[in-house]
PDB file of C-alpha atoms in Angstrom:
ATOM      1  CA  MET A   1     -16.852  99.471 118.054  1.00 36.00           C
ATOM      2  CA  TYR A   2     -18.234  95.918 117.949  1.00 45.00           C
ATOM      3  CA  GLU A   3     -19.439  94.058 115.037  1.00 55.00           C
ATOM      4  CA  VAL A   4     -22.566  92.698 114.956  1.00 68.00           C
ATOM      5  CA  SER A   5     -22.989  89.193 114.331  1.00 83.00           C
ATOM      6  CA  ARG A   6     -24.940  87.193 111.695  1.00 84.00           C
ATOM      7  CA  SER A   7     -27.283  85.446 113.919  1.00 86.00           C
ATOM      8  CA  HIS A   8     -28.225  89.577 115.103  1.00 86.00           C
ATOM      9  CA  ILE A   9     -28.471  90.930 111.845  1.00 89.00           C
ATOM     10  CA  ALA A  10     -30.990  87.584 110.888  1.00 91.00           C
ATOM     11  CA  ARG A  11     -32.945  87.856 113.823  1.00 90.00           C
ATOM     12  CA  ALA A  12     -33.077  91.839 113.234  1.00 91.00           C
ATOM     13  CA  ILE A  13     -34.199  91.495 109.391  1.00 93.00           C
ATOM     14  CA  LEU A  14     -37.151  88.889 110.363  1.00 94.00           C
ATOM     15  CA  ASP A  15     -38.314  91.186 112.801  1.00 92.00           C
ATOM     16  CA  TYR A  16     -38.716  93.967 110.022  1.00 94.00           C
ATOM     17  CA  LEU A  17     -39.928  91.883 108.132  1.00 95.00           C
ATOM     18  CA  LEU A  18     -43.018  90.913 110.720  1.00 93.00           C
ATOM     19  CA  GLU A  19     -43.977  94.571 110.951  1.00 93.00           C
ATOM     20  CA  HIS A  20     -43.046  95.319 107.192  1.00 95.00           C
ATOM     21  CA  PRO A  21     -44.718  92.325 105.391  1.00 93.00           C
ATOM     22  CA  ASP A  22     -44.328  93.174 101.861  1.00 95.00           C
ATOM     23  CA  ALA A  23     -41.351  94.894 101.625  1.00 96.00           C
ATOM     24  CA  GLN A  24     -38.842  93.704 100.002  1.00 95.00           C
ATOM     25  CA  ASP A  25     -35.052  95.354  99.183  1.00 95.00           C
ATOM     26  CA  THR A  26     -31.920  95.123  97.809  1.00 94.00           C
ATOM     27  CA  LEU A  27     -28.595  93.981  99.800  1.00 92.00           C
ATOM     28  CA  ALA A  28     -27.282  97.459  99.867  1.00 89.00           C
ATOM     29  CA  GLY A  29     -31.567  99.207 100.827  1.00 91.00           C
ATOM     30  CA  ILE A  30     -31.116  96.447 103.572  1.00 92.00           C
ATOM     31  CA  ALA A  31     -28.267  97.299 105.649  1.00 87.00           C
ATOM     32  CA  GLU A  32     -29.610 100.994 105.330  1.00 85.00           C
ATOM     33  CA  TRP A  33     -32.969 101.149 106.410  1.00 88.00           C
ATOM     34  CA  TRP A  34     -33.855  97.860 107.676  1.00 88.00           C
ATOM     35  CA  LEU A  35     -31.077  98.181 110.234  1.00 85.00           C
ATOM     36  CA  PRO A  36     -30.562 101.372 111.623  1.00 72.00           C
ATOM     37  CA  GLU A  37     -29.342 100.765 114.457  1.00 69.00           C
ATOM     38  CA  GLU A  38     -26.596  98.123 113.508  1.00 60.00           C
ATOM     39  CA  LYS A  39     -25.457 101.045 110.748  1.00 58.00           C
ATOM     40  CA  MET A  40     -22.402 101.877 112.296  1.00 49.00           C
ATOM     41  CA  LYS A  41     -21.679  98.765 113.275  1.00 57.00           C
ATOM     42  CA  THR A  42     -22.650  96.321 110.338  1.00 60.00           C
ATOM     43  CA  ARG A  43     -20.220  95.464 106.985  1.00 76.00           C
ATOM     44  CA  SER A  44     -22.215  94.448 103.598  1.00 80.00           C
ATOM     45  CA  ALA A  45     -20.532  91.050 103.631  1.00 84.00           C
ATOM     46  CA  ILE A  46     -22.425  90.214 107.131  1.00 87.00           C
ATOM     47  CA  VAL A  47     -26.036  91.234 106.146  1.00 89.00           C
ATOM     48  CA  LYS A  48     -25.364  89.749 103.209  1.00 92.00           C
ATOM     49  CA  ALA A  49     -24.393  86.158 104.714  1.00 92.00           C
ATOM     50  CA  ALA A  50     -27.068  86.671 107.414  1.00 93.00           C
ATOM     51  CA  LEU A  51     -29.487  87.069 104.246  1.00 95.00           C
ATOM     52  CA  ASP A  52     -28.121  84.068 102.403  1.00 95.00           C
ATOM     53  CA  GLN A  53     -28.752  82.173 105.797  1.00 94.00           C
ATOM     54  CA  LEU A  54     -32.247  82.762 105.906  1.00 96.00           C
ATOM     55  CA  VAL A  55     -32.825  82.604 102.210  1.00 97.00           C
ATOM     56  CA  ALA A  56     -31.408  79.296 102.821  1.00 97.00           C
ATOM     57  CA  GLU A  57     -34.130  78.327 105.736  1.00 96.00           C
ATOM     58  CA  ALA A  58     -37.050  78.814 102.702  1.00 96.00           C
ATOM     59  CA  LEU A  59     -37.840  81.800 105.484  1.00 97.00           C
ATOM     60  CA  VAL A  60     -36.816  85.043 103.122  1.00 97.00           C
ATOM     61  CA  LEU A  61     -37.158  84.731  99.858  1.00 97.00           C
ATOM     62  CA  GLU A  62     -34.715  86.097  96.449  1.00 95.00           C
ATOM     63  CA  ARG A  63     -35.465  87.114  92.216  1.00 95.00           C
ATOM     64  CA  ARG A  64     -33.258  88.922  90.774  1.00 93.00           C
ATOM     65  CA  GLY A  65     -35.183  92.010  89.496  1.00 88.00           C
ATOM     66  CA  LYS A  66     -35.406  94.327  86.131  1.00 89.00           C
ATOM     67  CA  ASP A  67     -32.510  96.388  87.575  1.00 89.00           C
ATOM     68  CA  LEU A  68     -30.230  92.974  87.678  1.00 92.00           C
ATOM     69  CA  GLN A  69     -29.974  93.475  91.577  1.00 94.00           C
ATOM     70  CA  THR A  70     -31.145  90.706  93.872  1.00 95.00           C
ATOM     71  CA  HIS A  71     -34.465  91.815  95.990  1.00 96.00           C
ATOM     72  CA  TYR A  72     -35.173  89.962  99.488  1.00 97.00           C
ATOM     73  CA  ARG A  73     -38.504  89.641 100.812  1.00 96.00           C
ATOM     74  CA  ILE A  74     -40.613  87.209 103.079  1.00 96.00           C
ATOM     75  CA  ASN A  75     -41.725  83.989 102.821  1.00 96.00           C
ATOM     76  CA  GLY A  76     -45.095  84.388 103.507  1.00 94.00           C
ATOM     77  CA  HIS A  77     -46.163  80.638 103.014  1.00 95.00           C
ATOM     78  CA  ARG A  78     -43.362  80.067 106.185  1.00 95.00           C
ATOM     79  CA  LEU A  79     -44.815  83.634 108.411  1.00 92.00           C
ATOM     80  CA  LYS A  80     -46.369  81.915 111.376  1.00 92.00           C
ATOM     81  CA  GLU A  81     -43.041  79.955 112.176  1.00 92.00           C
ATOM     82  CA  ILE A  82     -40.774  83.006 111.380  1.00 93.00           C
ATOM     83  CA  GLU A  83     -43.256  84.329 114.216  1.00 92.00           C
ATOM     84  CA  LYS A  84     -42.362  81.799 116.498  1.00 91.00           C
ATOM     85  CA  LEU A  85     -38.712  82.655 115.877  1.00 87.00           C
ATOM     86  CA  VAL A  86     -38.386  86.013 116.870  1.00 87.00           C
ATOM     87  CA  THR A  87     -41.532  85.778 119.151  1.00 86.00           C
ATOM     88  CA  ASN A  88     -39.198  83.280 121.374  1.00 81.00           C
ATOM     89  CA  ARG A  89     -35.279  84.233 119.887  1.00 61.00           C
ATOM     90  CA  PRO A  90     -32.732  83.719 124.233  1.00 55.00           C
TER      91      PRO A  90
END
């Protein structure tokens, strides 16, 4: 079984967020629920790397929740740019 690339996971996360713009979840929740097709092939380290990349690009926002876990959500201010990135994929 092959390992899914960080860029593939990043695009899958953006796809999910465009379809569910109010969604937010932790690393574990994202790996479990947002990426079901990649679930068996994806390690949480790759999902974390993809999230770190999206946060660094300010496409996804992170915040520490009351549960002391980091929660991720779409950056609504960059929605048009995200839509363009997702629809213009290679």
